[in-house]
Coordinates of C-alpha atoms and ligand atoms in Angstrom, one line a residue:
M1 CA -8.1 61.2 -8.0
T2 CA -7.1 59.3 -5.2
E3 CA -2.9 58.7 -5.4
R4 CA -1.6 55.1 -5.3
I5 CA 1.2 53.1 -4.4
V6 CA 1.5 49.9 -5.8
V7 CA 4.1 47.1 -4.4
L8 CA 5.0 44.0 -6.8
G9 CA 5.6 41.1 -4.5
G10 CA 4.8 40.6 -0.8
G11 CA 7.9 38.7 0.3
Y12 CA 10.3 40.3 3.2
A13 CA 11.1 43.4 1.2
G14 CA 7.7 44.0 -0.4
L15 CA 5.5 43.7 2.5
G16 CA 8.1 45.5 4.4
A17 CA 7.5 48.2 2.0
A18 CA 3.7 48.5 1.8
K19 CA 2.6 48.3 5.4
R20 CA 5.6 50.9 5.7
A21 CA 4.1 53.3 3.1
A22 CA 0.4 52.6 4.1
R23 CA 1.7 53.6 7.6
R24 CA 3.1 56.7 6.6
L25 CA 0.4 57.8 4.7
R26 CA -2.4 56.9 6.9
G27 CA -5.3 59.4 6.6
T28 CA -4.3 61.0 3.9
G29 CA -6.3 59.0 1.1
A30 CA -3.7 57.7 -0.5
R31 CA -3.7 53.5 -1.8
V32 CA -1.6 51.0 -0.8
T33 CA -1.8 47.9 -2.7
L34 CA -0.2 44.8 -2.8
V35 CA 0.5 42.2 -5.8
N36 CA 1.6 38.9 -4.8
A37 CA 1.5 36.0 -6.6
S38 CA -0.3 33.7 -3.5
D39 CA -2.1 34.5 -0.7
R40 CA 0.8 33.4 1.9
F41 CA 3.5 34.8 3.1
V42 CA 6.5 33.0 2.4
E43 CA 9.4 32.7 5.0
R44 CA 12.0 31.6 2.3
V45 CA 14.8 31.6 4.9
R46 CA 13.0 28.0 6.2
L47 CA 12.6 26.5 3.1
H48 CA 15.2 23.9 3.9
Q49 CA 13.5 23.0 7.0
L50 CA 10.4 22.4 4.8
A51 CA 12.4 20.5 2.5
A52 CA 13.5 18.2 5.3
G53 CA 10.1 17.5 6.6
Q54 CA 9.6 20.3 9.2
R55 CA 6.0 21.9 9.4
L56 CA 6.3 25.7 9.1
I57 CA 3.8 27.9 10.2
G58 CA 1.1 29.5 8.5
L59 CA 1.7 33.2 7.4
P60 CA -1.3 34.5 5.4
L61 CA -1.3 37.7 4.3
P62 CA -4.5 39.1 4.7
R63 CA -4.2 38.6 8.5
L64 CA -0.3 40.2 8.2
L65 CA -2.3 43.3 6.4
D66 CA -5.0 43.3 8.8
G67 CA -6.1 46.9 9.9
T68 CA -2.8 48.3 8.4
G69 CA -5.5 49.7 5.0
V70 CA -3.1 47.5 2.3
E71 CA -5.0 46.3 -0.3
L72 CA -4.3 42.7 -1.0
V73 CA -4.2 41.5 -5.1
V74 CA -3.6 38.1 -5.6
A75 CA -2.2 37.9 -9.0
R76 CA 0.9 37.6 -10.7
A77 CA 2.4 40.8 -12.6
T78 CA 2.7 40.1 -16.4
G79 CA 4.0 43.3 -17.3
I80 CA 4.7 47.2 -16.5
D81 CA 3.8 49.9 -18.9
L82 CA 6.2 52.5 -17.5
G83 CA 4.6 55.1 -19.8
A84 CA 1.4 54.8 -18.8
R85 CA 1.7 53.6 -15.2
I86 CA 0.1 50.9 -15.5
V87 CA 0.7 47.1 -14.3
R88 CA -0.8 44.4 -15.8
L89 CA -2.0 40.9 -14.0
D90 CA -2.7 37.6 -14.9
A91 CA -6.1 37.7 -13.0
A92 CA -8.4 40.5 -11.9
P93 CA -8.6 43.3 -11.7
H94 CA -5.8 42.8 -14.8
E95 CA -4.5 46.4 -14.9
L96 CA -3.9 48.5 -11.8
G97 CA -2.7 52.0 -12.4
Y98 CA 0.3 53.6 -10.1
D99 CA 1.7 57.0 -8.7
V100 CA 4.8 55.2 -7.1
L101 CA 5.6 51.8 -8.3
I102 CA 7.8 49.3 -5.5
Y103 CA 9.1 46.4 -7.6
A104 CA 10.0 43.3 -5.0
L105 CA 9.6 40.3 -7.0
G106 CA 12.3 38.3 -5.2
S107 CA 14.1 35.7 -7.0
G108 CA 14.2 31.8 -7.8
A109 CA 16.6 29.1 -8.8
D110 CA 19.1 29.3 -11.5
L111 CA 18.4 26.4 -13.0
D112 CA 19.9 27.3 -16.6
A113 CA 23.2 27.4 -15.4
V114 CA 24.2 23.9 -16.4
P115 CA 22.5 21.4 -18.8
G116 CA 19.7 19.1 -17.3
A117 CA 19.4 20.8 -13.8
A118 CA 16.1 22.1 -15.0
E119 CA 14.9 18.9 -16.2
H120 CA 16.5 16.5 -12.9
A121 CA 17.3 19.0 -10.0
F122 CA 14.9 20.1 -7.3
T123 CA 15.3 23.3 -5.8
V124 CA 14.4 25.0 -2.6
A125 CA 14.0 28.5 -4.1
T126 CA 9.8 28.5 -3.4
A127 CA 7.5 26.7 -1.2
G128 CA 6.5 24.6 -4.2
E129 CA 9.5 23.6 -5.2
A130 CA 10.4 23.0 -1.4
A131 CA 7.3 20.7 -1.1
R132 CA 8.1 18.7 -3.9
L133 CA 11.8 18.2 -3.0
R134 CA 10.4 17.3 0.6
S135 CA 8.1 14.4 -1.3
R136 CA 11.0 13.2 -2.8
L137 CA 13.3 12.4 0.0
A138 CA 10.8 10.3 1.2
E139 CA 11.7 7.6 -1.4
A140 CA 15.5 8.7 -1.8
R141 CA 18.6 7.1 -0.9
S142 CA 21.0 9.2 -2.1
V143 CA 21.2 13.4 -2.5
A144 CA 23.4 15.5 -4.4
V145 CA 23.2 19.2 -2.9
V146 CA 24.9 21.4 -5.6
G147 CA 26.2 24.8 -4.1
G148 CA 28.7 25.4 -1.5
G149 CA 26.5 28.9 -0.3
L150 CA 24.7 29.5 2.3
T151 CA 21.5 27.9 0.8
G152 CA 23.2 24.7 0.0
I153 CA 25.3 24.1 2.9
E154 CA 21.8 24.7 5.2
T155 CA 19.8 22.3 2.8
A156 CA 22.8 19.3 3.1
T157 CA 22.8 19.6 6.5
E158 CA 19.3 20.2 7.6
I159 CA 18.4 17.0 5.3
K160 CA 20.9 14.9 6.6
A161 CA 20.2 16.2 10.5
A162 CA 16.5 14.8 9.6
R163 CA 17.2 11.6 7.8
P164 CA 20.5 10.2 8.9
R165 CA 20.1 7.2 7.0
L166 CA 20.3 9.1 3.8
E167 CA 23.8 9.7 1.7
V168 CA 24.2 13.5 1.3
R169 CA 26.8 14.7 -0.9
L170 CA 27.5 18.8 -0.6
I171 CA 29.1 19.8 -4.0
S172 CA 30.9 22.8 -4.4
A173 CA 32.8 24.6 -7.4
G174 CA 35.0 26.4 -4.7
R175 CA 35.3 26.4 -1.1
I176 CA 31.9 25.7 0.9
G177 CA 31.0 29.2 3.1
D178 CA 33.7 30.9 1.0
G179 CA 33.2 34.5 2.0
L180 CA 33.8 33.3 5.6
S181 CA 36.6 33.4 8.4
E182 CA 38.7 30.4 8.6
R183 CA 37.5 30.1 11.9
A184 CA 33.7 29.6 10.8
R185 CA 34.5 27.4 8.1
R186 CA 36.6 25.0 10.2
H187 CA 33.0 24.4 11.9
L188 CA 31.3 24.0 8.6
H189 CA 33.6 21.4 8.3
R190 CA 33.6 20.3 11.5
A191 CA 29.7 20.2 11.5
C192 CA 29.5 17.9 7.7
D193 CA 32.0 15.4 9.5
R194 CA 29.8 15.0 12.4
L195 CA 26.4 14.6 10.2
G196 CA 27.8 12.8 8.1
V197 CA 27.8 14.9 5.1
T198 CA 30.4 14.3 2.5
V199 CA 31.9 17.6 1.2
R200 CA 33.3 18.2 -2.0
E201 CA 35.1 21.3 -2.9
H202 CA 36.7 22.7 -6.2
A203 CA 34.6 20.3 -8.1
P204 CA 32.4 22.3 -10.6
V205 CA 29.2 20.5 -11.9
A206 CA 28.8 20.4 -15.9
E207 CA 25.6 18.6 -16.0
V208 CA 22.7 17.5 -14.2
G209 CA 21.7 14.0 -15.3
P210 CA 18.4 11.6 -13.9
D211 CA 21.4 9.3 -12.0
G212 CA 23.3 12.0 -10.5
L213 CA 26.0 14.5 -11.8
L214 CA 28.7 15.1 -14.4
L215 CA 31.5 17.3 -12.8
G216 CA 33.7 19.2 -15.0
D217 CA 36.7 17.1 -14.6
G218 CA 34.9 13.8 -15.9
C219 CA 34.3 12.4 -12.6
R220 CA 30.8 11.2 -11.7
V221 CA 28.6 11.7 -8.7
P222 CA 25.6 8.9 -8.4
A223 CA 22.4 10.6 -6.4
D224 CA 18.9 9.7 -7.2
T225 CA 18.1 12.9 -6.0
V226 CA 19.9 16.3 -6.9
V227 CA 19.3 19.7 -5.0
W228 CA 20.3 23.1 -6.8
A229 CA 21.4 25.7 -5.0
A230 CA 24.2 27.1 -6.8
G231 CA 23.0 30.4 -6.9
F232 CA 19.2 32.7 -7.4
R233 CA 18.2 34.3 -10.4
V234 CA 15.6 37.2 -10.9
P235 CA 12.0 37.4 -12.7
G236 CA 12.9 39.1 -16.3
L237 CA 10.1 41.7 -15.5
A238 CA 11.9 44.5 -15.0
A239 CA 14.4 44.0 -17.7
A240 CA 11.4 43.0 -20.3
S241 CA 9.6 46.6 -18.9
G242 CA 12.7 48.8 -20.0
L243 CA 13.8 49.4 -16.7
A244 CA 17.8 49.8 -16.5
T245 CA 19.0 46.4 -14.8
D246 CA 22.3 44.4 -14.5
E247 CA 23.5 41.8 -16.5
G248 CA 21.6 39.1 -14.4
G249 CA 18.2 41.1 -15.0
R250 CA 18.2 42.8 -11.5
M251 CA 17.0 46.7 -11.4
L252 CA 19.5 49.4 -11.0
V253 CA 18.6 52.0 -8.3
D254 CA 20.5 55.1 -6.9
A255 CA 21.1 55.6 -3.1
A256 CA 17.5 56.5 -2.4
L257 CA 16.6 52.9 -3.7
R258 CA 15.0 54.6 -7.5
S259 CA 15.1 53.1 -10.7
L260 CA 18.2 54.7 -12.4
S261 CA 16.0 54.7 -15.6
H262 CA 12.4 55.7 -14.5
P263 CA 12.8 57.3 -10.8
G264 CA 9.0 56.8 -10.4
V265 CA 9.6 53.3 -9.7
L266 CA 11.6 51.8 -6.6
G267 CA 13.5 48.8 -6.4
I268 CA 13.8 46.5 -3.4
G269 CA 14.9 43.4 -1.9
D270 CA 16.6 40.4 -4.6
A271 CA 15.3 42.1 -7.1
A272 CA 16.9 45.0 -7.3
A273 CA 20.9 46.1 -6.7
A274 CA 21.6 48.6 -5.0
G275 CA 24.8 50.2 -4.2
T276 CA 27.2 49.1 -1.0
A277 CA 30.2 49.6 0.3
S278 CA 31.2 46.7 -1.1
G279 CA 29.6 46.9 -4.2
R280 CA 26.2 45.7 -5.0
S281 CA 23.7 44.6 -2.4
R282 CA 23.8 41.0 -1.8
M283 CA 20.5 38.9 -2.5
S284 CA 19.4 38.7 1.7
C285 CA 16.6 38.7 3.6
Q286 CA 19.1 40.8 5.9
T287 CA 19.2 43.6 3.4
G288 CA 15.9 43.3 2.2
L289 CA 13.6 44.2 4.7
P290 CA 15.6 47.1 5.4
M291 CA 15.2 47.7 2.1
G292 CA 11.7 47.7 2.5
L293 CA 10.7 49.5 4.8
H294 CA 13.2 52.5 3.5
A295 CA 11.2 52.1 0.1
G296 CA 7.9 52.4 2.4
D297 CA 9.0 55.7 3.4
A298 CA 10.6 56.8 -0.2
A299 CA 7.2 56.5 -1.4
A300 CA 5.1 57.7 0.7
R301 CA 7.8 61.4 0.5
L302 CA 7.5 60.6 -3.1
L303 CA 3.7 60.5 -3.2
T304 CA 3.9 63.8 -1.1
G305 CA 6.1 65.8 -3.3
R306 CA 9.2 65.3 -1.2
T307 CA 12.8 63.6 -1.8
P308 CA 13.1 60.5 -0.7
R309 CA 16.3 60.0 1.8
P310 CA 19.4 57.9 0.6
A311 CA 19.3 54.2 2.2
R312 CA 22.0 52.8 4.4
I313 CA 22.6 49.2 3.2
R314 CA 24.8 47.3 5.8
Y315 CA 25.6 44.2 6.8
V316 CA 25.9 42.7 10.6
W317 CA 26.1 39.1 10.1
Q318 CA 25.6 35.9 8.3
N319 CA 24.2 33.1 10.4
I320 CA 24.2 29.4 8.8
S321 CA 21.9 26.7 10.4
L322 CA 23.4 23.3 10.5
G323 CA 20.5 21.4 11.4
R324 CA 18.3 22.4 14.1
H325 CA 20.9 22.2 17.0
D326 CA 24.3 23.4 15.6
G327 CA 25.2 26.7 13.3
V328 CA 27.7 29.2 12.4
S329 CA 27.1 32.9 13.3
Q330 CA 29.8 35.1 11.5
F331 CA 29.8 38.9 12.3
A332 CA 30.7 41.2 9.7
R333 CA 31.7 44.7 8.8
A334 CA 29.0 46.7 7.3
D335 CA 30.6 46.0 3.9
D336 CA 30.2 42.1 4.4
S337 CA 33.4 41.2 5.1
P338 CA 33.8 39.0 7.6
L339 CA 35.0 39.9 11.5
G340 CA 37.2 37.3 11.6
A341 CA 37.6 36.0 15.7
A342 CA 33.7 37.4 16.0
V343 CA 32.3 33.8 15.5
V344 CA 29.6 32.0 17.5
T345 CA 29.2 28.3 16.9
G346 CA 26.9 25.2 18.1
R347 CA 23.6 25.3 20.3
L348 CA 24.1 29.1 20.9
S349 CA 24.2 29.8 17.1
A350 CA 21.5 27.7 16.1
L351 CA 19.3 29.5 18.8
F352 CA 20.4 33.3 17.5
K353 CA 19.6 32.1 14.3
E354 CA 16.1 31.2 15.4
A355 CA 15.4 34.3 17.3
I356 CA 16.7 36.7 14.0
T357 CA 14.2 34.4 11.9
R358 CA 11.3 35.0 14.6
G359 CA 12.3 38.4 14.9
T360 CA 11.8 39.2 11.3
V361 CA 8.4 37.9 11.0
W362 CA 8.1 40.3 14.5
R363 CA 8.9 43.3 12.4
L364 CA 6.9 42.4 9.3
R365 CA 4.1 42.3 11.7
H366 CA 5.1 45.5 13.2
P367 CA 7.3 48.0 10.7
G368 CA 7.9 50.8 13.1
P369 CA 10.3 53.4 12.2
Y370 CA 13.1 52.5 10.0
R371 CA 16.5 51.8 11.5
P372 CA 19.3 50.8 9.3
Ligands
FAD1 C1 16.3 28.0 1.7 C2 16.7 29.4 1.7 C3 17.3 29.8 3.3 C4 17.7 31.4 3.0 N1 18.7 31.8 4.3 C5 18.6 32.7 4.1 C6 19.3 33.5 5.6 O1 19.6 32.7 6.4 N2 19.4 34.5 5.6 C7 19.2 35.7 4.6 O2 19.3 37.1 4.9 N3 19.0 35.2 3.6 C8 18.5 33.9 3.4 N4 18.0 33.5 2.1 C9 17.7 34.4 1.0 C10 16.6 35.2 1.2 O3 15.4 34.4 1.5 C11 15.7 36.2 0.1 O4 17.3 37.0 -0.1 C12 15.0 37.0 0.3 O5 13.7 35.9 0.7 C13 14.5 37.9 -0.6 O6 13.3 38.7 0.0 P1 12.6 39.2 -1.0 O7 11.5 40.1 -0.5 O8 13.3 40.4 -2.6 O9 11.9 38.2 -2.4 P2 11.2 36.9 -1.7 O10 11.2 36.2 -0.3 O11 11.5 36.0 -2.8 O12 9.5 37.9 -1.8 C14 8.9 37.8 -3.6 C15 7.8 37.4 -3.4 O13 7.3 38.3 -5.0 C16 6.4 37.0 -5.4 N5 6.6 37.0 -6.9 C17 7.3 36.6 -7.5 N6 6.9 36.8 -8.7 C18 5.7 37.5 -8.8 C19 5.1 38.1 -10.1 N7 5.3 37.8 -11.0 N8 3.6 38.4 -9.4 C20 3.2 38.7 -8.6 N9 4.1 38.0 -7.7 C21 5.4 37.4 -7.7 C22 6.5 35.8 -4.7 O14 5.4 35.1 -5.0 C23 7.1 36.4 -3.3 O15 6.1 36.3 -2.5 C24 17.6 31.8 1.9 C25 16.8 31.7 0.7 C26 16.4 30.0 0.6 C27 16.0 29.6 -0.6

């Protein structure tokens, strides 16, 4: 019988894994099948740009897979039978058997974090949600972006740069850009001042309502549009299927990215928690794509009876766009801690980030030999 690798999720991690596995197994007769909820690759790192009104280039998966031998199935995975090695889907062919499974379902916005967020907040976590926010912004007058991490900062500054007349507030439970060096954080504040984004730090949100936010200290922040960018959460499929997960539902994997409970399943990208020098892997495209390329190699090794090699998950930088013409690039140690003085700001950082973002798509088109 033909052996088969099934990859669930065609984002940065899953697409990289599928293409790499197919490349490794070319000529062996093994099949690689990629299951994704849509027939498009979504450049999630640009979704704040989409929300702010920019057009993104279309990246149809069939074109990205052309000539690779990877079969694409457009369907949602609804269940995994780990004993029978079958994935259940909500569309034809409804079931797929596998010999090695790669789990790469990514993440979405965590809208259950406070009451009212699910009913009233917009997000930039998926292409559909970012497009819904873009339509809303056409009529909005005041926007409150919740979340002082990278996604919140990028979203608030991108919206304000594109729509200067909008009142934009950035609300953070702690400091904005908390993991960055003081130098990088100073630039974030300068950029927000220059653009006119009002920053409110140490202001945890207790509730989201139709006309704004209620903060933990009882103060209200008026806004006709709330954008929730305070953390991602992963799909529940891994936990529901019986795969070992952490408290947030991310699949727990060993050094070779194999499930701790079911070593015939590999977990990558946002949906998996791998060990790093600083703890568990941070949800990022920066680690998702290398994890994917490594998993493609590992799956091919498993299918041919060899032991997968350990992955080395290392960080290099954090690149934050502040509109299209400004940014902060914070270089980091392998454990993700900031290299204090190694900061590039302004137009150079914006150009650098754009080059990295384009380079990532180029890498997905050409997933050559793995380099950490
Ligand atoms: C606005 C924004 C800006 C960001 N900026 C950066 C940045 O500058 N740098 C950085 O490193 N990271 C950034 N990130 C985070 C980065 O986008 C994610 O870490 C990355 O997308 C994770 O890749 P992934 O392949 O694990 O998941 P995803 O890219 O989320 O892909 C998951 C795929 O699985 C599919 N899927 C989900 N459920 C199912 C199902 N049940 N069945 C079938 N298919 C399913 C989805 O449709 C999707 O195609 C940003 C995120 C956002 C939202």
